[in-house]
Amino acid sequence: MKLRIQTRMFLAMLAAAAAVVLCMFLVMRWSFDRGFLRYVHALDLERLETVAARIEEAYAEEGSWRFLTDDPQGMYRMMRPPLTERHRGRQIPGQEEDPPEGMSSPPRGRMGMGMGRGMEPGGPFHRRIVLLDEGKRPLFGPPERVSGLSLKPILHKGETIGYLGLVPPRIVSDARQMRFVREQRQTFALIALAVVLAAALLSLPLARQMVRRIRGLASATHLLASGRFDTRVSGDSSDELGQLARDFNTLAVTLEKNEAARRQWVADISHELRTPLSVLRGEIEALQDGVREATPETVSALHGEVMKLGRLVDDLYELSLSDLGALAYRRTDADLARLLLQAIDPYRNEFAGRKIALEVDVPADRPFPVFADPDRIQQLFSNLLENSLKYTERGGRLRVRAERRDRAAVVHFEDSGPGVPESELGKLFDRLYRVEGSRNRATGGAGLGLAICRNIVEAHGGSIAAFRSPMGGLWVKAELPLNG
C-alpha cells in the first residue's frame, strides 16, 4: 500500500514522540523503584535503632544473651512497632506483623536460630536482621549475610557486646508496598499514554500543515510545467520550505524572462529576415513585370541585399554555435597588443572617409601575453570597431587604448556622440537589440555584433561592459586574463 507523505510524516512524528515517552517511562520507573527501595531501607534503619535499644535493655536486665536462648520468640517481640503507632494505624511500610507466638521455626544460629527460605534480600523486616555476638558469631539470622553488611555495635557499660545489621531490600515484597508501587506504575503508564495521545493530536495538524505547503509547491510546479510562468507561491517563512518557495519564484521569474526573450528573439529574427527578403521580392517582381530593367546597377542592388541576408544568417549561425558552446576556439600564446593593432589597420581608411578621428594608445614596448584564439580576438575587436564606425557621427572621435591591470589586459573603446541612455547600457549586448534614435537599419547590421563580442570575451574567461563615454558617446571596456 502506498502511503501519502502526510501519513508518513504523521507516523514518523508519532513514532519519535512514542519512543521518547517510552524511554522516559522506563527511566522514571527505574528511578522510582530505586528511590522507593532506598526510602524503605531508610525507614528500616530507623526501626533498627529502636530494636538495638531494646536489645541493650534486655541484655542489661539478664546480663547475658540468655533472654534469647531461653525465649526464641523474644527477638520477634523486640522487632514489634511501638504500641502507640500500632493502635493509631501508623505502621510504617515494610514493618510487618510479627509471627504468632507459637511459631515453630525459630531463628538458627549459635542458639539453634534459623531463617529458612524467607531470608531473601527483599523479604520482610524480621527476615533481614542479623544479630552477632561480640565475636561476630551469628545469634540471629543467616551467617552468609554477614559479609559486606554495615554493622551497628550494641553496647553494655561502654563495652561492645554484639552487633546488629540489616540486609538492604532489593525487591518489594510487602503487600502494601507492592500495591503502592503498582498504583504508581499504573499512574506512570496512564501519563505516558496521555502524552502519546497528545503527541498524536499535535502531530496530525502539524503534518497536515507541512504537507499543505508541499502540495502548494507541487501544484505550482504543475502550472509552471504547463507554461504558466506567472505562477508564484508564498515564501514568507524562514525555514527550508520557505527557501524552496523563494527559489521556485526565482525559477519562475527566470523562465518568464527567458520565454519573453525567446518570443522577442523569434519576432526580431522574423523582422530582420523580412526586410531583405521584401526588398529582394520587390526588385525581382519589378524585373519580372518589366517595370525595371536588369541593369548592372539593379543586379548590384540585388547582390547587396543578398549579402546583407547572408551576413545576418552567418551571424545567427555563429551566435547559436557560441550559445551551444560549439564555437571552435583554437587557443595559442599571443600578444593582445599586436592583435589589436592588426585589427585596427584595415579600418583606418574607413574612419578617415567618415572624418572620424581615430586615436590609438597601445604600448608597443610592453607585451600583453594572452592564451587565446587570435582569430576570435580579432573578430572581437573588428565588431567593436564596426559598431563605432556605424554609430559615431561624422566628425567625431574614437579612442582605443590598452592597459595592464593586475593580471588582466583591459582594452577601451571610447567614441563621441550620439550617446546611449543610462538605462539602455545593460541591454546593448543582448541579441538584436537596438537603441532608438542612434541605431537603425539604414546603417546596416542586425544588432548581433555586441552579442557575439560578449560570447567571445566570456569564452576566454573575461568580461565586457558598456558605460557612457566622457566624449559623449559609448565606452566599451573588454577585460581579458593575461597568460601566466
Tab-separated table of C-alpha atoms in Angstrom:
chain	number	residue	atom	x	y	z
A	1	MET	CA	0.000	0.000	0.000
A	2	LYS	CA	1.371	3.384	-0.986
A	3	LEU	CA	1.386	5.825	1.923
A	4	ARG	CA	0.914	9.519	1.342
A	5	ILE	CA	3.576	11.883	2.537
A	6	GLN	CA	1.184	13.311	5.121
A	7	THR	CA	0.664	9.839	6.607
A	8	ARG	CA	4.403	9.193	6.582
A	9	MET	CA	5.187	12.440	8.348
A	10	PHE	CA	2.441	11.820	10.904
A	11	LEU	CA	3.688	8.302	11.622
A	12	ALA	CA	7.295	9.491	11.832
A	13	MET	CA	6.498	12.242	14.333
A	14	LEU	CA	4.227	9.929	16.329
A	15	ALA	CA	6.878	7.201	16.428
A	16	ALA	CA	9.516	9.685	17.589
A	17	ALA	CA	7.224	11.008	20.319
A	18	ALA	CA	6.267	7.476	21.415
A	19	ALA	CA	9.927	6.421	21.573
A	20	VAL	CA	10.808	9.428	23.732
A	21	VAL	CA	7.825	8.821	26.034
A	22	LEU	CA	8.672	5.126	26.353
A	23	CYS	CA	12.277	5.919	27.275
A	24	MET	CA	11.118	8.471	29.832
A	25	PHE	CA	8.608	5.962	31.248
A	26	LEU	CA	11.244	3.272	31.660
A	27	VAL	CA	13.757	5.697	33.203
A	28	MET	CA	11.160	7.104	35.604
A	29	ARG	CA	10.040	3.604	36.578
A	30	TRP	CA	13.620	2.510	37.228
A	31	SER	CA	14.358	5.674	39.181
A	32	PHE	CA	11.171	5.342	41.236
A	33	ASP	CA	11.876	1.687	42.102
A	34	ARG	CA	15.406	2.502	43.234
A	35	GLY	CA	14.259	5.527	45.184
A	36	PHE	CA	11.439	3.653	46.819
A	37	LEU	CA	13.781	0.853	47.934
A	38	ARG	CA	16.163	3.437	49.396
A	39	TYR	CA	13.220	5.017	51.206
A	40	VAL	CA	12.119	1.653	52.649
A	41	HIS	CA	15.684	0.892	53.721
A	42	ALA	CA	15.975	4.290	55.426
A	43	LEU	CA	12.781	3.567	57.409
A	44	ASP	CA	14.108	0.126	58.310
A	45	LEU	CA	17.320	1.663	59.611
A	46	GLU	CA	15.314	3.983	61.843
A	47	ARG	CA	13.401	0.978	63.153
A	48	LEU	CA	16.704	-0.834	63.632
A	49	GLU	CA	17.769	1.868	66.125
A	50	THR	CA	14.708	1.047	68.263
A	51	VAL	CA	15.449	-2.687	68.064
A	52	ALA	CA	19.077	-2.049	69.112
A	53	ALA	CA	17.929	-0.025	72.138
A	54	ARG	CA	15.537	-2.807	73.204
A	55	ILE	CA	18.278	-5.442	72.870
A	56	GLU	CA	20.620	-3.344	75.016
A	57	GLU	CA	17.899	-3.009	77.705
A	58	ALA	CA	17.148	-6.756	77.664
A	59	TYR	CA	20.845	-7.616	77.833
A	60	ALA	CA	21.294	-5.234	80.772
A	61	GLU	CA	18.492	-6.964	82.678
A	62	GLU	CA	19.795	-10.502	82.013
A	63	GLY	CA	23.496	-9.792	81.876
A	64	SER	CA	23.873	-12.255	79.003
A	65	TRP	CA	22.189	-13.487	75.833
A	66	ARG	CA	20.017	-15.957	77.813
A	67	PHE	CA	16.895	-13.869	77.111
A	68	LEU	CA	17.211	-15.085	73.510
A	69	THR	CA	18.339	-18.635	74.147
A	70	ASP	CA	15.595	-19.259	76.713
A	71	ASP	CA	12.893	-17.458	74.717
A	72	PRO	CA	13.309	-17.782	70.907
A	73	GLN	CA	10.267	-15.514	70.371
A	74	GLY	CA	11.915	-12.688	72.294
A	75	MET	CA	13.705	-11.346	69.230
A	76	TYR	CA	10.414	-11.013	67.385
A	77	ARG	CA	8.823	-9.108	70.261
A	78	MET	CA	11.696	-6.634	70.164
A	79	MET	CA	11.057	-6.029	66.477
A	80	ARG	CA	7.375	-5.116	67.027
A	81	PRO	CA	6.408	-1.486	66.273
A	82	PRO	CA	5.629	0.699	69.296
A	83	LEU	CA	2.191	0.053	70.728
A	84	THR	CA	1.009	3.621	70.203
A	85	GLU	CA	1.822	3.505	66.484
A	86	ARG	CA	0.100	0.143	66.022
A	87	HIS	CA	-3.043	1.392	67.747
A	88	ARG	CA	-3.064	4.536	65.644
A	89	GLY	CA	-2.728	2.599	62.394
A	90	ARG	CA	0.621	4.196	61.597
A	91	GLN	CA	2.526	1.065	60.831
A	92	ILE	CA	5.406	2.083	58.565
A	93	PRO	CA	5.638	0.386	55.124
A	94	GLY	CA	7.949	-2.594	55.497
A	95	GLN	CA	7.084	-3.210	59.165
A	96	GLU	CA	5.128	-6.440	59.051
A	97	GLU	CA	3.137	-8.059	61.757
A	98	ASP	CA	5.187	-10.415	63.880
A	99	PRO	CA	4.846	-14.153	63.586
A	100	PRO	CA	2.462	-15.831	66.028
A	101	GLU	CA	3.702	-16.690	69.480
A	102	GLY	CA	3.683	-20.370	68.702
A	103	MET	CA	5.971	-20.119	65.698
A	104	SER	CA	7.744	-23.445	65.434
A	105	SER	CA	10.718	-22.353	63.321
A	106	PRO	CA	12.885	-20.138	65.498
A	107	PRO	CA	15.983	-18.445	64.064
A	108	ARG	CA	19.034	-20.562	63.588
A	109	GLY	CA	22.406	-19.665	64.987
A	110	ARG	CA	24.580	-20.462	67.971
A	111	MET	CA	21.291	-21.000	69.807
A	112	GLY	CA	19.640	-23.029	67.045
A	113	MET	CA	18.069	-19.969	65.340
A	114	GLY	CA	17.321	-20.150	61.589
A	115	MET	CA	15.532	-18.062	58.925
A	116	GLY	CA	14.598	-20.644	56.275
A	117	ARG	CA	13.617	-19.532	52.745
A	118	GLY	CA	12.325	-16.165	53.946
A	119	MET	CA	15.760	-14.536	54.138
A	120	GLU	CA	15.745	-13.160	50.589
A	121	PRO	CA	17.021	-9.573	50.252
A	122	GLY	CA	13.529	-8.402	49.514
A	123	GLY	CA	11.861	-10.281	52.361
A	124	PRO	CA	10.111	-8.808	55.443
A	125	PHE	CA	11.961	-6.769	58.033
A	126	HIS	CA	12.407	-9.547	60.639
A	127	ARG	CA	13.877	-11.842	57.960
A	128	ARG	CA	16.617	-9.348	57.006
A	129	ILE	CA	18.016	-8.669	60.502
A	130	VAL	CA	21.343	-10.178	61.511
A	131	LEU	CA	22.419	-10.239	65.183
A	132	LEU	CA	26.019	-11.146	66.135
A	133	ASP	CA	27.732	-11.576	69.493
A	134	GLU	CA	30.957	-9.850	70.498
A	135	GLY	CA	32.934	-12.326	68.396
A	136	LYS	CA	30.714	-11.675	65.385
A	137	ARG	CA	29.199	-15.133	65.611
A	138	PRO	CA	25.579	-15.313	64.446
A	139	LEU	CA	22.913	-15.155	67.095
A	140	PHE	CA	20.024	-14.361	64.820
A	141	GLY	CA	19.921	-14.505	61.031
A	142	PRO	CA	21.925	-16.465	58.463
A	143	PRO	CA	25.727	-16.333	58.696
A	144	GLU	CA	26.126	-15.959	54.909
A	145	ARG	CA	24.582	-12.466	55.082
A	146	VAL	CA	27.174	-11.085	57.481
A	147	SER	CA	29.886	-10.254	54.934
A	148	GLY	CA	29.605	-6.767	53.461
A	149	LEU	CA	26.987	-5.536	55.954
A	150	SER	CA	27.239	-2.259	57.837
A	151	LEU	CA	27.006	-3.395	61.475
A	152	LYS	CA	25.802	-1.287	64.393
A	153	PRO	CA	27.619	-2.038	67.696
A	154	ILE	CA	25.458	-2.994	70.725
A	155	LEU	CA	26.925	-1.591	73.941
A	156	HIS	CA	26.626	-2.531	77.617
A	157	LYS	CA	28.505	-0.486	80.232
A	158	GLY	CA	30.658	1.005	77.491
A	159	GLU	CA	31.706	-2.358	76.058
A	160	THR	CA	30.641	-3.891	72.765
A	161	ILE	CA	28.577	-6.993	73.447
A	162	GLY	CA	27.334	-7.621	69.906
A	163	TYR	CA	26.493	-6.249	66.506
A	164	LEU	CA	23.213	-5.635	64.700
A	165	GLY	CA	22.928	-5.494	60.914
A	166	LEU	CA	20.206	-5.170	58.262
A	167	VAL	CA	20.284	-6.598	54.749
A	168	PRO	CA	19.169	-3.857	52.251
A	169	PRO	CA	15.988	-4.749	50.303
A	170	ARG	CA	16.347	-5.458	46.600
A	171	ILE	CA	12.734	-6.173	45.728
A	172	VAL	CA	9.411	-5.087	47.151
A	173	SER	CA	7.681	-7.957	48.932
A	174	ASP	CA	5.214	-6.382	51.326
A	175	ALA	CA	1.620	-6.401	50.045
A	176	ARG	CA	1.062	-2.718	50.873
A	177	GLN	CA	4.342	-1.700	49.301
A	178	MET	CA	3.584	-3.730	46.194
A	179	ARG	CA	0.136	-2.152	45.958
A	180	PHE	CA	1.657	1.331	46.252
A	181	VAL	CA	4.298	0.586	43.620
A	182	ARG	CA	1.677	-0.921	41.319
A	183	GLU	CA	-0.503	2.176	41.645
A	184	GLN	CA	2.447	4.414	40.843
A	185	ARG	CA	3.356	2.335	37.801
A	186	GLN	CA	-0.216	2.499	36.577
A	187	THR	CA	-0.146	6.252	37.024
A	188	PHE	CA	3.099	6.481	35.041
A	189	ALA	CA	1.587	4.318	32.300
A	190	LEU	CA	-1.540	6.488	32.124
A	191	ILE	CA	0.589	9.638	31.958
A	192	ALA	CA	2.733	8.129	29.200
A	193	LEU	CA	-0.365	7.097	27.242
A	194	ALA	CA	-1.841	10.586	27.663
A	195	VAL	CA	1.402	12.161	26.404
A	196	VAL	CA	1.437	9.864	23.354
A	197	LEU	CA	-2.189	10.746	22.574
A	198	ALA	CA	-1.369	14.448	22.950
A	199	ALA	CA	1.608	13.992	20.610
A	200	ALA	CA	-0.671	12.288	18.096
A	201	LEU	CA	-3.177	15.133	18.288
A	202	LEU	CA	-0.378	17.667	17.747
A	203	SER	CA	1.417	15.679	15.037
A	204	LEU	CA	-1.629	15.357	12.796
A	205	PRO	CA	-2.249	19.106	12.246
A	206	LEU	CA	1.484	19.770	12.047
A	207	ALA	CA	1.942	17.129	9.346
A	208	ARG	CA	-1.140	18.453	7.558
A	209	GLN	CA	0.232	21.992	7.673
A	210	MET	CA	3.618	20.959	6.295
A	211	VAL	CA	2.044	18.823	3.573
A	212	ARG	CA	-0.274	21.680	2.635
A	213	ARG	CA	2.764	23.806	1.776
A	214	ILE	CA	4.334	20.936	-0.165
A	215	ARG	CA	1.086	20.409	-2.070
A	216	GLY	CA	1.029	24.103	-2.906
A	217	LEU	CA	4.543	23.849	-4.320
A	218	ALA	CA	3.576	20.709	-6.280
A	219	SER	CA	0.512	22.400	-7.770
A	220	ALA	CA	2.563	25.461	-8.685
A	221	THR	CA	5.185	23.209	-10.304
A	222	HIS	CA	2.496	21.590	-12.464
A	223	LEU	CA	1.284	25.015	-13.545
A	224	LEU	CA	4.847	26.075	-14.299
A	225	ALA	CA	5.438	22.931	-16.341
A	226	SER	CA	2.290	23.659	-18.360
A	227	GLY	CA	3.617	27.071	-19.393
A	228	ARG	CA	2.090	29.293	-16.679
A	229	PHE	CA	5.314	31.171	-15.949
A	230	ASP	CA	3.468	33.851	-13.966
A	231	THR	CA	2.823	31.310	-11.169
A	232	ARG	CA	4.117	32.346	-7.747
A	233	VAL	CA	3.980	30.794	-4.271
A	234	SER	CA	4.188	32.329	-0.827
A	235	GLY	CA	7.698	32.291	0.645
A	236	ASP	CA	7.209	34.188	3.891
A	237	SER	CA	8.615	31.550	6.252
A	238	SER	CA	12.307	31.349	7.083
A	239	ASP	CA	12.593	27.541	7.086
A	240	GLU	CA	13.698	25.202	4.278
A	241	LEU	CA	10.247	25.173	2.678
A	242	GLY	CA	10.253	28.959	2.640
A	243	GLN	CA	13.662	28.947	0.950
A	244	LEU	CA	12.362	26.379	-1.549
A	245	ALA	CA	9.372	28.610	-2.270
A	246	ARG	CA	11.637	31.601	-2.873
A	247	ASP	CA	13.846	29.526	-5.162
A	248	PHE	CA	10.731	28.414	-7.020
A	249	ASN	CA	9.683	32.034	-7.511
A	250	THR	CA	13.164	32.881	-8.774
A	251	LEU	CA	12.965	29.991	-11.220
A	252	ALA	CA	9.533	31.132	-12.384
A	253	VAL	CA	10.799	34.688	-12.936
A	254	THR	CA	13.801	33.374	-14.877
A	255	LEU	CA	11.611	31.146	-17.051
A	256	GLU	CA	9.202	34.016	-17.634
A	257	LYS	CA	12.032	36.274	-18.738
A	258	ASN	CA	13.505	33.556	-20.936
A	259	GLU	CA	10.135	32.935	-22.556
A	260	ALA	CA	9.695	36.655	-23.183
A	261	ALA	CA	13.231	36.818	-24.606
A	262	ARG	CA	12.527	33.784	-26.805
A	263	ARG	CA	9.375	35.349	-28.206
A	264	GLN	CA	11.157	38.637	-28.754
A	265	TRP	CA	14.024	36.744	-30.389
A	266	VAL	CA	11.678	34.979	-32.808
A	267	ALA	CA	9.901	38.241	-33.591
A	268	ASP	CA	13.179	40.101	-34.155
A	269	ILE	CA	14.602	37.326	-36.344
A	270	SER	CA	11.420	37.289	-38.414
A	271	HIS	CA	11.565	41.045	-38.790
A	272	GLU	CA	15.254	41.060	-39.665
A	273	LEU	CA	14.780	38.387	-42.315
A	274	ARG	CA	11.647	40.006	-43.685
A	275	THR	CA	13.373	43.281	-44.569
A	276	PRO	CA	15.980	41.980	-47.063
A	277	LEU	CA	13.542	39.385	-48.385
A	278	SER	CA	10.930	42.075	-49.012
A	279	VAL	CA	13.477	44.188	-50.887
A	280	LEU	CA	14.578	41.199	-52.959
A	281	ARG	CA	10.988	40.215	-53.702
A	282	GLY	CA	10.079	43.748	-54.762
A	283	GLU	CA	13.112	44.101	-57.027
A	284	ILE	CA	12.609	40.680	-58.630
A	285	GLU	CA	8.886	41.271	-59.206
A	286	ALA	CA	9.718	44.644	-60.754
A	287	LEU	CA	12.119	42.914	-63.114
A	288	GLN	CA	9.525	40.251	-63.931
A	289	ASP	CA	6.851	42.859	-64.680
A	290	GLY	CA	9.204	44.900	-66.800
A	291	VAL	CA	9.000	47.899	-64.511
A	292	ARG	CA	12.742	47.833	-64.080
A	293	GLU	CA	15.411	46.642	-66.412
A	294	ALA	CA	18.110	44.132	-65.486
A	295	THR	CA	20.875	46.694	-65.488
A	296	PRO	CA	24.213	46.227	-63.698
A	297	GLU	CA	23.035	48.672	-61.037
A	298	THR	CA	19.887	46.615	-60.367
A	299	VAL	CA	21.840	43.394	-60.170
A	300	SER	CA	24.341	45.077	-57.844
A	301	ALA	CA	21.498	46.229	-55.573
A	302	LEU	CA	20.073	42.722	-55.512
A	303	HIS	CA	23.510	41.346	-54.739
A	304	GLY	CA	23.885	43.799	-51.838
A	305	GLU	CA	20.607	42.670	-50.308
A	306	VAL	CA	21.640	39.034	-50.684
A	307	MET	CA	24.950	39.821	-48.959
A	308	LYS	CA	23.107	41.501	-46.085
A	309	LEU	CA	20.880	38.475	-45.770
A	310	GLY	CA	23.916	36.179	-45.874
A	311	ARG	CA	25.721	38.166	-43.176
A	312	LEU	CA	22.632	38.021	-40.984
A	313	VAL	CA	22.336	34.257	-41.404
A	314	ASP	CA	26.069	33.821	-40.742
A	315	ASP	CA	25.854	35.945	-37.596
A	316	LEU	CA	22.853	33.980	-36.360
A	317	TYR	CA	24.603	30.698	-37.022
A	318	GLU	CA	27.779	31.864	-35.289
A	319	LEU	CA	25.825	33.177	-32.310
A	320	SER	CA	23.891	29.924	-31.975
A	321	LEU	CA	27.150	27.951	-32.032
A	322	SER	CA	28.555	30.213	-29.347
A	323	ASP	CA	25.454	29.764	-27.157
A	324	LEU	CA	25.697	25.988	-27.515
A	325	GLY	CA	29.400	26.014	-26.713
A	326	ALA	CA	30.151	24.532	-30.130
A	327	LEU	CA	32.014	27.526	-31.492
A	328	ALA	CA	35.555	26.410	-32.287
A	329	TYR	CA	38.366	28.114	-30.380
A	330	ARG	CA	41.973	27.369	-31.306
A	331	ARG	CA	43.892	28.894	-28.419
A	332	THR	CA	47.563	29.656	-28.534
A	333	ASP	CA	50.027	32.072	-26.928
A	334	ALA	CA	49.561	35.505	-28.475
A	335	ASP	CA	50.221	39.196	-27.876
A	336	LEU	CA	46.964	41.077	-27.343
A	337	ALA	CA	48.525	44.439	-28.275
A	338	ARG	CA	49.697	43.095	-31.619
A	339	LEU	CA	46.276	41.554	-32.356
A	340	LEU	CA	44.602	44.867	-31.531
A	341	LEU	CA	46.888	46.833	-33.870
A	342	GLN	CA	46.340	44.274	-36.648
A	343	ALA	CA	42.570	44.625	-36.249
A	344	ILE	CA	42.749	48.455	-36.350
A	345	ASP	CA	44.884	48.804	-39.522
A	346	PRO	CA	42.180	47.801	-42.076
A	347	TYR	CA	39.742	50.358	-40.598
A	348	ARG	CA	41.953	53.441	-40.686
A	349	ASN	CA	40.857	54.468	-44.178
A	350	GLU	CA	37.174	53.872	-43.391
A	351	PHE	CA	37.340	56.064	-40.311
A	352	ALA	CA	39.198	58.686	-42.305
A	353	GLY	CA	36.489	58.528	-45.009
A	354	ARG	CA	33.793	59.293	-42.408
A	355	LYS	CA	36.026	62.022	-40.931
A	356	ILE	CA	36.175	60.226	-37.579
A	357	ALA	CA	39.431	60.815	-35.723
A	358	LEU	CA	40.984	57.530	-34.669
A	359	GLU	CA	43.267	57.729	-31.646
A	360	VAL	CA	45.264	54.637	-30.683
A	361	ASP	CA	47.113	54.327	-27.373
A	362	VAL	CA	48.633	50.838	-27.241
A	363	PRO	CA	52.062	50.381	-25.591
A	364	ALA	CA	54.408	48.991	-28.221
A	365	ASP	CA	57.268	48.267	-25.802
A	366	ARG	CA	55.233	46.180	-23.363
A	367	PRO	CA	53.679	42.896	-24.482
A	368	PHE	CA	50.244	41.670	-23.402
A	369	PRO	CA	50.622	37.864	-23.361
A	370	VAL	CA	47.307	36.013	-23.572
A	371	PHE	CA	46.287	32.422	-24.214
A	372	ALA	CA	43.517	32.907	-26.727
A	373	ASP	CA	42.238	32.258	-30.233
A	374	PRO	CA	43.811	35.027	-32.372
A	375	ASP	CA	41.028	34.900	-34.996
A	376	ARG	CA	38.265	35.244	-32.404
A	377	ILE	CA	40.092	38.064	-30.605
A	378	GLN	CA	40.457	39.937	-33.907
A	379	GLN	CA	36.763	39.286	-34.576
A	380	LEU	CA	36.011	40.842	-31.165
A	381	PHE	CA	37.991	43.986	-31.988
A	382	SER	CA	36.568	44.158	-35.516
A	383	ASN	CA	32.991	44.038	-34.220
A	384	LEU	CA	33.717	46.829	-31.727
A	385	LEU	CA	35.334	48.935	-34.458
A	386	GLU	CA	32.375	48.254	-36.791
A	387	ASN	CA	29.983	49.340	-34.049
A	388	SER	CA	31.808	52.654	-33.556
A	389	LEU	CA	32.148	53.183	-37.317
A	390	LYS	CA	28.408	52.748	-37.878
A	391	TYR	CA	27.020	54.755	-34.997
A	392	THR	CA	29.552	57.556	-34.439
A	393	GLU	CA	28.562	60.812	-36.117
A	394	ARG	CA	30.749	62.299	-38.842
A	395	GLY	CA	33.466	64.477	-37.474
A	396	GLY	CA	33.529	62.548	-34.199
A	397	ARG	CA	36.312	60.709	-32.399
A	398	LEU	CA	37.200	57.144	-31.423
A	399	ARG	CA	39.898	56.494	-28.858
A	400	VAL	CA	41.282	52.962	-28.483
A	401	ARG	CA	43.643	52.251	-25.623
A	402	ALA	CA	45.033	49.201	-23.845
A	403	GLU	CA	46.414	48.873	-20.330
A	404	ARG	CA	47.581	46.212	-17.918
A	405	ARG	CA	45.754	45.935	-14.632
A	406	ASP	CA	46.870	43.329	-12.097
A	407	ARG	CA	46.671	40.057	-14.026
A	408	ALA	CA	44.377	41.265	-16.791
A	409	ALA	CA	44.600	43.232	-20.015
A	410	VAL	CA	41.917	45.900	-20.422
A	411	VAL	CA	41.019	47.373	-23.830
A	412	HIS	CA	38.898	50.552	-24.013
A	413	PHE	CA	36.822	51.776	-26.983
A	414	GLU	CA	35.556	55.324	-26.347
A	415	ASP	CA	33.712	57.277	-29.042
A	416	SER	CA	31.828	60.544	-29.315
A	417	GLY	CA	28.096	61.019	-29.745
A	418	PRO	CA	25.425	60.066	-30.127
A	419	GLY	CA	25.251	58.670	-26.618
A	420	VAL	CA	23.241	55.817	-25.176
A	421	PRO	CA	20.777	56.345	-22.302
A	422	GLU	CA	21.987	55.057	-18.953
A	423	SER	CA	19.033	52.662	-18.680
A	424	GLU	CA	19.891	51.026	-22.017
A	425	LEU	CA	23.588	50.343	-21.405
A	426	GLY	CA	22.984	46.931	-19.836
A	427	LYS	CA	20.951	45.779	-22.840
A	428	LEU	CA	23.465	46.589	-25.556
A	429	PHE	CA	24.909	43.081	-25.510
A	430	ASP	CA	21.500	41.448	-25.961
A	431	ARG	CA	20.989	39.937	-29.373
A	432	LEU	CA	19.036	42.002	-31.935
A	433	TYR	CA	18.858	44.945	-29.562
A	434	ARG	CA	18.848	48.493	-30.925
A	435	VAL	CA	18.682	51.830	-29.205
A	436	GLU	CA	16.072	54.105	-30.777
A	437	GLY	CA	17.462	57.235	-32.409
A	438	SER	CA	21.042	56.014	-32.699
A	439	ARG	CA	20.930	52.513	-34.173
A	440	ASN	CA	18.806	51.867	-37.217
A	441	ARG	CA	18.752	49.624	-40.234
A	442	ALA	CA	19.929	52.396	-42.515
A	443	THR	CA	23.409	51.879	-41.139
A	444	GLY	CA	23.204	48.141	-41.656
A	445	GLY	CA	23.672	45.277	-39.198
A	446	ALA	CA	21.171	43.266	-37.226
A	447	GLY	CA	22.251	44.003	-33.661
A	448	LEU	CA	24.242	40.789	-33.230
A	449	GLY	CA	27.774	42.158	-33.183
A	450	LEU	CA	27.927	43.090	-29.500
A	451	ALA	CA	26.188	39.847	-28.506
A	452	ILE	CA	28.910	37.909	-30.333
A	453	CYS	CA	31.543	40.070	-28.598
A	454	ARG	CA	30.196	39.136	-25.199
A	455	ASN	CA	30.253	35.428	-26.029
A	456	ILE	CA	33.855	35.640	-27.278
A	457	VAL	CA	35.059	37.509	-24.178
A	458	GLU	CA	33.264	35.182	-21.755
A	459	ALA	CA	34.617	32.141	-23.607
A	460	HIS	CA	38.130	33.461	-22.858
A	461	GLY	CA	37.343	33.940	-19.156
A	462	GLY	CA	36.989	37.706	-19.385
A	463	SER	CA	34.256	40.309	-19.072
A	464	ILE	CA	32.845	43.124	-21.152
A	465	ALA	CA	30.701	46.089	-20.138
A	466	ALA	CA	29.361	49.337	-21.582
A	467	PHE	CA	29.442	52.804	-19.999
A	468	ARG	CA	28.789	56.398	-21.023
A	469	SER	CA	31.871	57.837	-22.665
A	470	PRO	CA	33.411	61.072	-21.348
A	471	MET	CA	33.303	62.232	-25.003
A	472	GLY	CA	29.528	61.885	-25.094
A	473	GLY	CA	29.214	58.534	-26.840
A	474	LEU	CA	29.703	54.902	-25.869
A	475	TRP	CA	32.535	53.433	-23.830
A	476	VAL	CA	33.074	49.665	-24.141
A	477	LYS	CA	35.578	48.021	-21.818
A	478	ALA	CA	36.770	44.461	-22.508
A	479	GLU	CA	38.912	42.703	-19.921
A	480	LEU	CA	40.853	39.507	-20.690
A	481	PRO	CA	43.125	37.493	-18.352
A	482	LEU	CA	46.852	37.612	-19.062
A	483	ASN	CA	48.753	34.400	-19.607
A	484	GLY	CA	50.950	33.351	-16.678
